[in-house]
Each structure stands twice: as C-alpha cells, then as structure tokens.
Amino acid sequence: MAARYYDGVTAEVQEVMLKITSQELVIYRPADSGVVARWPVADLSVLGDSHHEAVPPVAIRGSEARLVVEDLAWRKQLASLVPALKSLALEPVPVAPRLAGFSVAIVALVGIFWSAIEYGTEYAVPLLPYTLQAKLGETVLDELLADKEECQGRAGVTAINRLANDLAREAGYKHEVTVHIVEGGPVNAFTLPGSILVFYSDLIDQARDSSQVAGVLAHEIGHVVHDHPIKGVVRAYGLDLLIKVLSGGYSDILSTFGTGGSALLAMRNGRAFEREADATGVRLLEQRGLRADGVSSFFQQMLDKEPEDAATSAGIWSSHPPTKERIEATKRPATGRPAFSAAEWQALRNVCK
Amino acid sequence: MMLLTLGWSRFWGRTRIRRYVWNHLSVLGDRFEYRGRGRELMIGFVLALLMVGAWGCLMYVVWLYVFHEKPFASFGLFDLFSLSVVLIGFPLAYVGHYAGLRYKLSRTRWRGIRCGMAGSAWRYGAIATFLQFANASTAYLLTPVVSVNLARPRIVNARVGTQDFAFAGRAGDIYGRYIGYYFLNIAAWIAAGIATFAAIGGTLESLGFSPDDFLKLLSRPNLSTVVVVLLIAFGAYLLFGLLILPLRCWWQAYLLRYLVTHSRAGNVLFATALSTWQMWGFLVLNYLILLVTLGIGWPWVMHRTMKLIAGQLWIYGAPQGSTIQQPTDLGPTYGEGLLDMFDVSGV
C-alpha cells in the first residue's frame, strides 16, 4: 500500500509503503524498508471525509504529520482494516439525484417562505409589539418634521383627531390615532406605523368641502386599522431576506432581479392596500351615518386638475390603482351628516394660521 | 439549508466548499488541505456584528447630544449612521479583505505545513483607502500604482510555513499598457453608447414606436414586451462583451501575468501565459452562466475559475522541503467577520 508521508515538521515529502497490524500502522521506506513512523491504530483519524475531499489525509492525534493514500482501492482496504478510518472510503455522492432533490426542496421551501411572507403577515403583524411599531413611526415622523413646520391650531387639530378616533373605534381599533398636520405641500396624506397620520395643509386648503377631507381621513384610517404600514415593511423585508438567502449573497444578478421584483411586488401590495383602504374608509363613514362621497369627489377633483393620471400611466409600476377606478369604486350619494361641524371645518381651514 | 437557517448555515457551507476546492488543487502532486471550521467564521461574523452594533450605539449617543433638537436638527440619526458607515466602511472593507485572506491562509496546508500571512490588516486598510481615494481623485490614472502597491503586501506577507514570498514588481513597468487601455476604454464606451442609442432608437422607429409608446408598453407588459426587453438586455450584453470586455481583459490579463511572473517563493518561480482572449472567453461564458441561471450557477463558475488557475499557473524550480518548517504561529482563532459583513467574501 503506497502513500505520501508528510512529517508535519518540514515540507519534505516521502513516498512510503504501509503495513497494518492489529496494533499499529507501520510506515516504511520501500527502498530500504527503514521504518519512518509507527502510528498506534487507536490514535488514527481522518481529517475530513471523502464526501467533501478527493483524498482526505490520515493523521495521528497530537501530531501534525499526515499520510495521503491516493489510490481508492487502497484507501478502501485501509478503511476496512481500521474502523476509525471508514470515512476514507466513502463513495462520492452522485450529483444528479442530489441536485434534483435539492432543486425540488428549494422550490418547495421558496413556495413555503413566499406564502408565509404573503399570507403570514396577516397573522404575524398583530403579534408585533405595538410599542415597537409606535417607536418606528415616531422616528420617521421626527425625520419628517425636522425641516417642516407642524400646524398648531388647536381647535383644528382636535377636530381632525376627534373624527380619526371616532372612525377607528367604529372599526374596533384599540389604539389611539394621532393626526399631525404639516404646513405646505404636497396635496397628500399618509400613514406611519403606530397609528400616526400625517396630513399636509395644502390638502385641506384645496379640498372643496369638509366631506373631502373626511373621505381622505377615512381612507387613511383604513390603512391604520388594517396595519398596512407595518405589513408593507414586513413583506418588503421578508422578500428581500428571501432573495438574499436564496442567492447566498453571491449573486449580484439575482439580487438585481430581486430588487426589481421586490419593487414590482411592493407596487402590487401598495395597490391592494389602497383598494382595501378605500373600501374600508367609505364603509366606516357609512356606518357612522356620515357623508361618504368625499373620497370620490376628491379624486375627481384631482383628476380634473391633472388629466394625465400618473397611476394609469405607470401601470404595473404604480403603487396606487388608476384614479378612475378608485372614483368608480368609492362613488356614493351625497347623503348623510357632515363629518365635521361648521365650527370644526372652519378651525381646520385655519389650522396653520 | 440557507433558507431554513435564514442564511446562518452559510459559514458551514462555505467551509465545505473550501474543503472540496482546496483538496482538488495540487502543486507538485501534493494536494492542499483546508482545515477551517464553520464555527470560526460564525464567531467572526458575530464579532463584526457586535462591532457594528457598538458603532451604531455610539452614533445614537452622538446624535442625541450633538444633533437632536439642535441647530443641525435636519441631520437625522439615519443620515449620521449612513455617513459614518461610508466613512469607516470603506477602509474596513479593505481591513476585512486582508484579515480574511490571512484567515484562509492560516487554515490552508500544503504537505501538512500551515500557510500564513504576516503584516497588519489595519495598515493594509489604511494604505488601500488612501490609494483608492488618490486614484479616484486623479480620474483613475493611478491604477497601476494601486494594483502593484496593494498586491505587494498580499504577496510578500504570505508564507508557506517559514517560506516567504517575494515580489519584484514596479508600477512604472506596467504604465504603458495601462495608459493605452485607459484611453481606448473611453473611446470604446463612447462607441458603445452611440451604438446603443442608435440601435434602440432605430429599432423603435422601424417598429413604429415613439419613446412614449415604449414607456406605455412597459407600464402594461405582455409577453412580447418581455421578449423585447430580454432582446435589448441581450443586445446590451453582446455590445459589452464585444466592445468593452476585450479591452478590460487586455489590461487585466497583462496585469495578472505581470504580478505572477514577478513573484517567487525562495527558488520557485511562477509564470502564467494567460492571454487576453483566454480571459475574455472565460469571462463571457461565466457571465452567461450567471445570467442564465440567475446566479445560482456560481459553483460552476467557481469550478471553471479553479481549473483555469490550475491550468495556467506554472511553477519553475522545486521547493527545498527540508528548509520549509512548520510555523509556530497558529493564525487567528476566528475569521472573516468583516469580510462577511461587507458581503465580499464569496468563497
């Protein structure tokens, strides 16, 4: 049995022969049969295994010396004689069945993870500590208010907060909603984690009547009661993690595709959330016997101002459904009580003055 | 496993891959061994995470007492953390690169002799940061200086046991080729840009599309849109592969030949005749493999890379085994935390 012997002290290599007895492995030079080393069988081990290495070396405890047996038949013979060396003779694992198995497993696991992210967020998000969500929302709000002025008109702020919490309670929402009004534009409002709403004063200024502001507020409450902000974050993070884990971080190409894919999915989620918030907002207003035509009329007003609807132009890349679709979906008769009293509406109009 | 363990199994996976790759490489008939452990990589990563966490806490304290509700209030916590990561992340990536190389070498054995790497990773990081900054400031005209001066510490500090490596390269030797590449590269990109715009514009016009029509098509894609986008992407890849990549290989292959042929270990000389077209063909196929398999075919790419190295690296002279001793230094006890943090470790 031929092998290469490294003494572990220098980089000299010796071509040796091996002889195995019940007690020891004798390593000797073939030229003069001079013994190079005697290794007790009880102290023998294999460094690694032949699943992962072509020729794993044999070593002895307490020494850096190694023995390398290149010939497979001899390695098998050695392994059969010394049980401690059985990993020397493992057959390489056939690639094709393993590859097929792993591929099926990966596809199945990706499917499971995907479903967990897409549908599991519905059940997981309510379990997230509310204080954490609130902290996140407050941090974002702080960043936003760093270079913007918040409107301080107390009566106006009280009015909008009163309606917001009435609508939230109508939906069975347990936490307090806080509405902040920021001076200036754009003509927009949005929701942050932790039941924080931000309205821009330009939206209030440009609204034709109080039902429009109430409609937009109800839409935002729809986002709040369905936990859309935190769901969006969890889904986006979950998908990003799935792609990174899949590619092992080794693939810029997969990451690039993943980034585009994540963006498209975020847009798809965004459109679904917007539709849900529209429907919920209108429903809450109707349940409280309030005018529910505000959202539709507000969208129509915006569309009249900007006939080139950005949401329609962007198609699958838009985070909002086409405005015409939203107008039709939220169209209601102008019946019901006004959401704000005349005094409240006046206070809201003057909230930044 | 990566999916089930949310990526934490990568340390053991990487270790197994290295064991396979190292053991299938041999020099003078003697195979390499890799004796690193997944646990060591994980510890290194956790330590790097703790370091970043500590840095984050420090930034929070700085933000709280210096910026929050002060005249610089618009400079938020996230801005501060991002800026600090850019400032320290850049040099740390190089520190991590050197430290990672040192770890890999310390776990590599040839003829049972441990390899190693001397020198300071922090010094390397500082030099690399300075050189890269200087290079960027001079429109990358210092690239040969950077290449040679970053290769030098990596080569001369590497060891096989007590056998050092030597490097006799000078940046001045390779400037001629680099200047040629520099200006030809600019011309190639201009030509590629003109060709791309002409091709896209011409194609759209011949199909009767205006740019607005094309944007509308992208917002509502159907199968033919997807096919068109794929064709455009393939066209761009072809253009890059035919115009830009050969030039890059012309420089990179030359640099590699220079660095290899100017290195030696005692009386062992190294050489390679890797040509521009060999490198070009190799890279084109690698890119295609990664593109078609969305990156999952990287083991195939890695295998091809190792085969190329093994086939194209020649050694003249034989080492005197008796003079190469086992070193007493065992190397770092954990590895590659920073390298993993900055996601540049690969294998």
Tab-separated table of C-alpha atoms in Angstrom, chain A residues 4-13 15 46-57 63-66 68 70 98 102 105-110 113 135 139 142-143 146-147 241-255 257 308 311-317 322, chain B residues 1-4 6-7 10 13-14 16-17 19-21 23-24 27-35 60 63 68 73-79 109-114 160 215-216 218-221 287 290-291 293-296 298 320-327 330 343 345-347:
chain	number	residue	atom	x	y	z
A	4	ARG	CA	2.845	10.008	0.621
A	5	TYR	CA	4.064	10.904	4.085
A	6	TYR	CA	4.447	14.419	5.460
A	7	ASP	CA	6.196	14.612	8.825
A	8	GLY	CA	4.461	17.851	9.885
A	9	VAL	CA	7.785	19.473	10.807
A	10	THR	CA	9.142	20.341	7.364
A	11	ALA	CA	7.687	20.358	3.856
A	12	GLU	CA	9.582	17.234	2.871
A	13	VAL	CA	7.538	14.517	1.252
A	15	GLU	CA	6.989	8.138	-0.829
A	46	VAL	CA	-9.178	11.017	9.091
A	47	LEU	CA	-9.112	14.764	8.542
A	48	GLY	CA	-12.358	15.448	6.720
A	49	ASP	CA	-14.087	12.797	4.627
A	50	SER	CA	-14.215	11.684	1.025
A	51	HIS	CA	-17.641	13.234	0.503
A	52	HIS	CA	-16.065	16.653	0.580
A	53	GLU	CA	-12.430	15.968	-0.225
A	54	ALA	CA	-10.954	13.877	-3.015
A	55	VAL	CA	-8.265	12.350	-0.807
A	56	PRO	CA	-8.690	13.176	2.874
A	57	PRO	CA	-5.405	12.786	4.773
A	63	SER	CA	0.982	15.334	15.653
A	64	GLU	CA	0.923	17.466	12.548
A	65	ALA	CA	2.139	14.565	10.388
A	66	ARG	CA	-0.092	13.308	7.590
A	68	VAL	CA	-2.080	10.632	1.928
A	70	GLU	CA	-4.144	8.454	-3.450
A	98	ARG	CA	-28.784	15.187	-5.083
A	102	PHE	CA	-32.127	19.996	-3.661
A	105	ALA	CA	-36.557	21.194	-1.895
A	106	ILE	CA	-35.543	24.740	-2.821
A	107	VAL	CA	-38.662	25.270	-4.932
A	108	ALA	CA	-40.857	23.877	-2.156
A	109	LEU	CA	-39.152	25.948	0.526
A	110	VAL	CA	-39.308	29.110	-1.562
A	113	PHE	CA	-41.482	31.086	2.550
A	135	LYS	CA	-41.301	53.846	18.025
A	139	THR	CA	-38.680	58.016	14.385
A	142	ASP	CA	-39.176	63.085	13.692
A	143	GLU	CA	-37.180	62.881	10.466
A	146	ALA	CA	-37.001	68.063	11.157
A	147	ASP	CA	-37.340	70.506	8.268
A	241	LEU	CA	-34.292	38.395	3.026
A	242	LEU	CA	-35.641	35.510	0.946
A	243	ILE	CA	-33.765	36.682	-2.130
A	244	LYS	CA	-30.519	37.247	-0.212
A	245	VAL	CA	-30.783	33.849	1.444
A	246	LEU	CA	-31.599	32.133	-1.868
A	247	SER	CA	-28.645	33.595	-3.647
A	248	GLY	CA	-26.365	33.289	-0.631
A	249	GLY	CA	-25.310	36.859	-1.262
A	250	TYR	CA	-23.094	35.543	-4.067
A	251	SER	CA	-25.214	36.671	-6.934
A	252	ASP	CA	-25.378	40.289	-7.944
A	253	ILE	CA	-27.568	39.269	-10.857
A	254	LEU	CA	-30.166	37.558	-8.720
A	255	SER	CA	-30.074	40.475	-6.304
A	257	PHE	CA	-33.540	40.914	-10.483
A	308	GLU	CA	-52.737	62.654	-17.172
A	311	ALA	CA	-51.198	55.959	-11.646
A	312	THR	CA	-52.672	54.951	-15.010
A	313	SER	CA	-49.520	55.883	-16.936
A	314	ALA	CA	-47.275	53.926	-14.617
A	315	GLY	CA	-49.353	50.769	-14.993
A	316	ILE	CA	-47.778	47.890	-13.065
A	317	TRP	CA	-45.137	50.275	-11.699
A	322	PRO	CA	-55.798	54.049	-11.575
B	1	MET	CA	-30.199	24.946	4.397
B	2	MET	CA	-29.710	28.654	3.778
B	3	LEU	CA	-33.490	29.063	3.612
B	4	LEU	CA	-34.177	27.011	6.699
B	6	LEU	CA	-32.072	32.198	7.270
B	7	GLY	CA	-28.546	32.270	5.947
B	10	ARG	CA	-23.525	29.751	5.071
B	13	GLY	CA	-21.480	25.629	3.631
B	14	ARG	CA	-18.563	27.871	2.745
B	16	ARG	CA	-17.362	22.555	2.982
B	17	ILE	CA	-16.900	24.199	-0.398
B	19	ARG	CA	-12.517	21.778	1.717
B	20	TYR	CA	-13.651	20.403	-1.632
B	21	VAL	CA	-11.928	23.036	-3.756
B	23	ASN	CA	-8.323	19.320	-1.843
B	24	HIS	CA	-8.858	19.146	-5.584
B	27	VAL	CA	1.100	21.510	-6.558
B	28	LEU	CA	3.889	19.067	-7.422
B	29	GLY	CA	1.468	16.235	-6.763
B	30	ASP	CA	0.670	17.348	-3.218
B	31	ARG	CA	-2.885	18.400	-2.505
B	32	PHE	CA	-3.897	21.385	-0.442
B	33	GLU	CA	-5.938	20.972	2.714
B	34	TYR	CA	-8.441	23.388	4.203
B	35	ARG	CA	-8.839	22.934	7.949
B	60	TYR	CA	-27.012	57.271	18.567
B	63	TRP	CA	-26.892	62.181	17.540
B	68	HIS	CA	-31.109	66.103	18.125
B	73	ALA	CA	-31.740	69.065	13.557
B	74	SER	CA	-32.260	68.282	9.884
B	75	PHE	CA	-29.271	65.912	10.107
B	76	GLY	CA	-31.119	62.852	11.355
B	77	LEU	CA	-29.896	59.707	13.056
B	78	PHE	CA	-30.125	57.737	9.855
B	79	ASP	CA	-28.098	60.362	7.977
B	109	ARG	CA	-1.926	23.408	4.494
B	110	TRP	CA	0.365	22.036	1.894
B	111	ARG	CA	2.330	18.890	2.697
B	112	GLY	CA	0.966	19.297	6.201
B	113	ILE	CA	2.651	22.707	6.562
B	114	ARG	CA	0.472	25.590	7.640
B	160	VAL	CA	4.042	28.593	3.327
B	215	LEU	CA	-42.965	53.657	-21.916
B	216	LYS	CA	-46.684	52.842	-22.129
B	218	LEU	CA	-43.508	48.918	-20.227
B	219	SER	CA	-46.276	50.004	-17.844
B	220	ARG	CA	-48.524	47.224	-19.134
B	221	PRO	CA	-46.157	44.486	-20.234
B	287	TYR	CA	-21.318	35.941	-17.225
B	290	LEU	CA	-24.645	33.514	-14.074
B	291	LEU	CA	-27.164	35.338	-16.249
B	293	THR	CA	-29.052	30.625	-14.001
B	294	LEU	CA	-29.798	33.926	-12.205
B	295	GLY	CA	-26.611	33.499	-10.232
B	296	ILE	CA	-27.330	30.045	-8.899
B	298	TRP	CA	-21.894	30.152	-9.396
B	320	GLN	CA	13.537	22.597	-0.760
B	321	GLY	CA	11.165	20.800	1.552
B	322	SER	CA	13.680	20.419	4.354
B	323	THR	CA	14.131	24.175	4.667
B	324	ILE	CA	10.401	24.914	4.925
B	325	GLN	CA	9.471	24.470	8.554
B	326	GLN	CA	6.130	24.296	10.331
B	327	PRO	CA	5.441	27.775	11.741
B	330	LEU	CA	-1.404	29.266	14.590
B	343	ASP	CA	-20.584	40.635	1.604
B	345	SER	CA	-16.145	37.024	0.783
B	346	GLY	CA	-17.631	34.725	-1.870
B	347	VAL	CA	-15.643	31.529	-1.307
